[in-house]
Amino acid sequence: MRDSSMLLVALLVAGPALAADTHPFSVHDMLAMDRISDPRVSPDGGSVAFTVRVTDLDGNRGRNDIWLTPATGGAAARRLTTHEASDTQGRWAPDGKSLFFISTRTGSAQVFRVGLDGGDPQPVTSLPLDVDALEVAPGGQHLLFAMAVFPGKTPAETAAALDAQSKRKASGRLYDRLFVRHWDTWENGTRNHLFSYEVATGKVVDLMSRMDADAPSKPFGGSEEYSVTPDGRTVVFTTKDVGHEEAWSTNFDLYAVPIDGSAAPRRITTNPATDTQPRFSPDGKTLAYLAMSRAGFEADRFRIVLRDWTTGAERPIDLRADASETGDRSPDDIRWSLDGQELYATADHLGHHPVFAIDPANAAARILAGDGHMTSPQPMPAGKVLYGRDTLLGPAELHVVHRVARMAPARITSLNDEKVAAARFGKPEPFTFTGSHCATVHGWITHPVDFDPAKKYPVAFLIHGGPQGSFGNNFHYRWNPQAYAGAGYAAVSVDFTGSTGYGQAFTDRIRNDWGGAPYEDLMKGLDYALGRYPFLDGDRVCALGASYGGYMINWIAGKTARFKCLVSHDGNLDEYSAYYMTEELWFPEWEHGGPAYDNPEGYTKHSPINLVKDWKTPTLVIHGEKDYRVVYTQGLATFTALQRKGIPSKLLVFPDENHWVLKPHNSILWHETVLGWLDQWVGSTRGDGPRSELLAPASSWEKVAGQLGFGEGPAWHPDGYLLFEDVTNNRTLKLDASGQVSVFRENTDGANGQAFDAQGRLIACEGNASGRGRRLVRVEKDGTLTVLAERYQGKRLNSPNDLAIDLRGRIYFTDPRYSKRENLELDREAVYRADPDGTLTRVADSLTRPNGILVSADGRTLYVADNASPGGAVQLWAFDLDPRGGASRGRILYDFGGGRGIDGMALDADGRIWATAGTKEKAGIYVFMPDAQRQTAKLVTVVPMSEDPTNCTFGGPGRDVLYVTTTSSLYRIRTAVRGRASPPGK
């Protein structure tokens, strides 16, 4: 158990105009971040090449390009490749004038080369199979990469055999050994093999042709699993060549092979556990590598082994953060300094993942950069070290630190600065307490966004997977505490017994005790947090976890009823049966004391299935059908048990996801569903609340303008003023920051709906006073008026009434037919979309009297009020919008019955819909909260009014003031929420 979106579109291209208005962090911010990885320092140390992944919502995938930045920072980073295909693994040519990289631009993954001055990349390889795990050998005469081939067959022969398989009429697969499937893929008999490629001639050599083994390893291995001697003659790689024992062995050994393939690989280590990450010292005399000591244990502590390349003599050294009993650490990502005097490595350490510098002579270690999650340390000239750094407050950017000089690390990239500035984050804070075995246990709390110490907040209690893992100070792209903080929750996590970064003894202690000490630590940690932080509401706590965390959720369900709801993602229900379903058997055999048939009690003693009789807590179950680590039938079994017992429960299944949810739209759905589940059972400051928490009684509202001839169309401008319409008197009024009201423009003919676009221009629906204008217009800052829409397919519009603008600048407006209008040319009432290029499209015509309209913050939903549905009913509708602005058939979110027409609507930052509705007998502000899937909506509160409200919008410097127009007045009142950021309109 190891382990849409128009808002996101806007965030992906966010500039100063959009960043001016901040919003609580959400999944859309998380997906919008540029993901920096795989940095490589140029041979002269002057530049750094790296990969940037951006989210392609239309393609529902990530898109990768190679970028370049000066190693000193200062100048802006620039994108070196711009193709829509995936460009990754930038590797410097020895002269530093060009980069090799892997691209899918020809339909398969091949090696290309691009000069630093740009221009079109040139193909280097054109092989019949995809290539991966690219490196350039010292001297530049050879490239190294991997291809998946049948052992003993060439790439061409393998491609032909695979093509023949695909053409067979029979679909059956026949196996005679494990693995049958691995991670998310059914095995087809191919193996990852390491190849050398002679740049001058194009000669390709399989360096391990006859080996029935993988290098790099599946499913996640890369070029870090091999290295080339500084003279460019020999390749050292790690592989697991153990025959039929592959599924229960962790015995990776190092092999050496000539780069030209002139001899077969020879094994140079015999350790029965894992040996990996070979790294040659700059002088080629010493090979450093990482080695575990216990066979079958994937989370054993790595030690650094130094091997004399000539004699083969070896000397292990331990990485220690300090001299205490718990000071040992497990290094990863090792590199030599340029002078060979130090090794650099990263390691989990007390909730962080620092860069350590290690003296190979005496094993003395010190932290070079320690606050946050560091990755990919790289040596640079002049004693500097490059690394990536992310934290709970932002994604990875590249930094440089000096290995000796006492100076602060320097950040050399800033790709995400505007996106981070546009989102409001919760404050993260570490804490410690005494847990099981009297050990010091570490945890984190992330405060809710816009934290108010006087309030009580619900808690999202996050439980990490692994179980040998950590929820620490890093920016996670699946389990990010900020996604909960932005939704009004305090996020609490505990690194329970079994976690990493606190000494190997702490990690080892979970073995044969999955439901014991870890459960104790989690409960004690939650109790400690509730006692220390008085703003946490102990009566409103939901626990969530995935993988081992999902198992723990299922275990918790039978151990305690303290949680109001649970979320179990990819978690085992039955540890005994799971042994026979998973693929990497070494994992459960180590954790539970051998094979299940030899030690069944080791599997059953802490198996949640034995506690199902005690389950009571509402639970959301999530699973990926391509999860072969924790098979999806475990999730089905969990849901079956919940349903049969009558426990409120839901099941979310992803047919196209594995142990992780990776596709952008699936991630959005995951977060919406999970947060909707939490809102349903424990609420949040963005969800349900007593009337007084949202809006004070109307009797306390401030009247800022009176004697209006039917007030309408309030629109807040980011510069700090409000426009609103005096319909009968055909004029738009302006309320400035000092509270003064003046005439903004005249002869408007009644502008019911108004909003500002992203450029600060006024968009208005005109013609509602006399019915003569009947058009959509734009008013420039200098007063120039442009008609945007007046006719549809040559016929006059009925009566453009209300409008909303999405983050792409598209205007949606309602066009009802009023009986007093004469000479109506269109035969139906409808909702239209006016695109920036002038195109007018009818997107919905199933409504009888469309009126108020909104676009959801993520741009995926259009909300429309229908004020005269069949039978006289008043209904709130939702239409799904596709990325091009098209609308689905639609559905009813809320049915009022008759008598309460919705005239105007506003959206707050938490997704609630605020509507002005009613006749004088039933007038008021109605607040709705749609569910996570926006299939239904719940009426949260009603604030009655003595006057008939006509429209509303949020404004004020903090967007927390609600402005309400009525038939005669304009009111304002401060609320307990913030309105949706503006621009765009509404």
PDB file of N, CA, C and O in Angstrom, residues 46 283 931:
ATOM      1  N   GLY A  46      26.843  27.827 -16.022  1.00  0.00           N
ATOM      2  CA  GLY A  46      26.179  29.109 -16.202  1.00  0.00           C
ATOM      3  C   GLY A  46      24.682  29.044 -16.396  1.00  0.00           C
ATOM      4  O   GLY A  46      23.996  30.049 -16.237  1.00  0.00           O
ATOM      5  N   ASP A 283      36.893  11.823 -10.172  1.00  0.00           N
ATOM      6  CA  ASP A 283      38.147  11.234 -10.664  1.00  0.00           C
ATOM      7  C   ASP A 283      37.983   9.776 -11.079  1.00  0.00           C
ATOM      8  O   ASP A 283      38.931   9.140 -11.549  1.00  0.00           O
ATOM      9  N   ASP A 931     -24.562  20.980  -4.144  1.00  0.00           N
ATOM     10  CA  ASP A 931     -23.722  19.871  -3.708  1.00  0.00           C
ATOM     11  C   ASP A 931     -22.478  19.788  -4.583  1.00  0.00           C
ATOM     12  O   ASP A 931     -22.320  20.548  -5.545  1.00  0.00           O
TER      13      ASP A 931
END
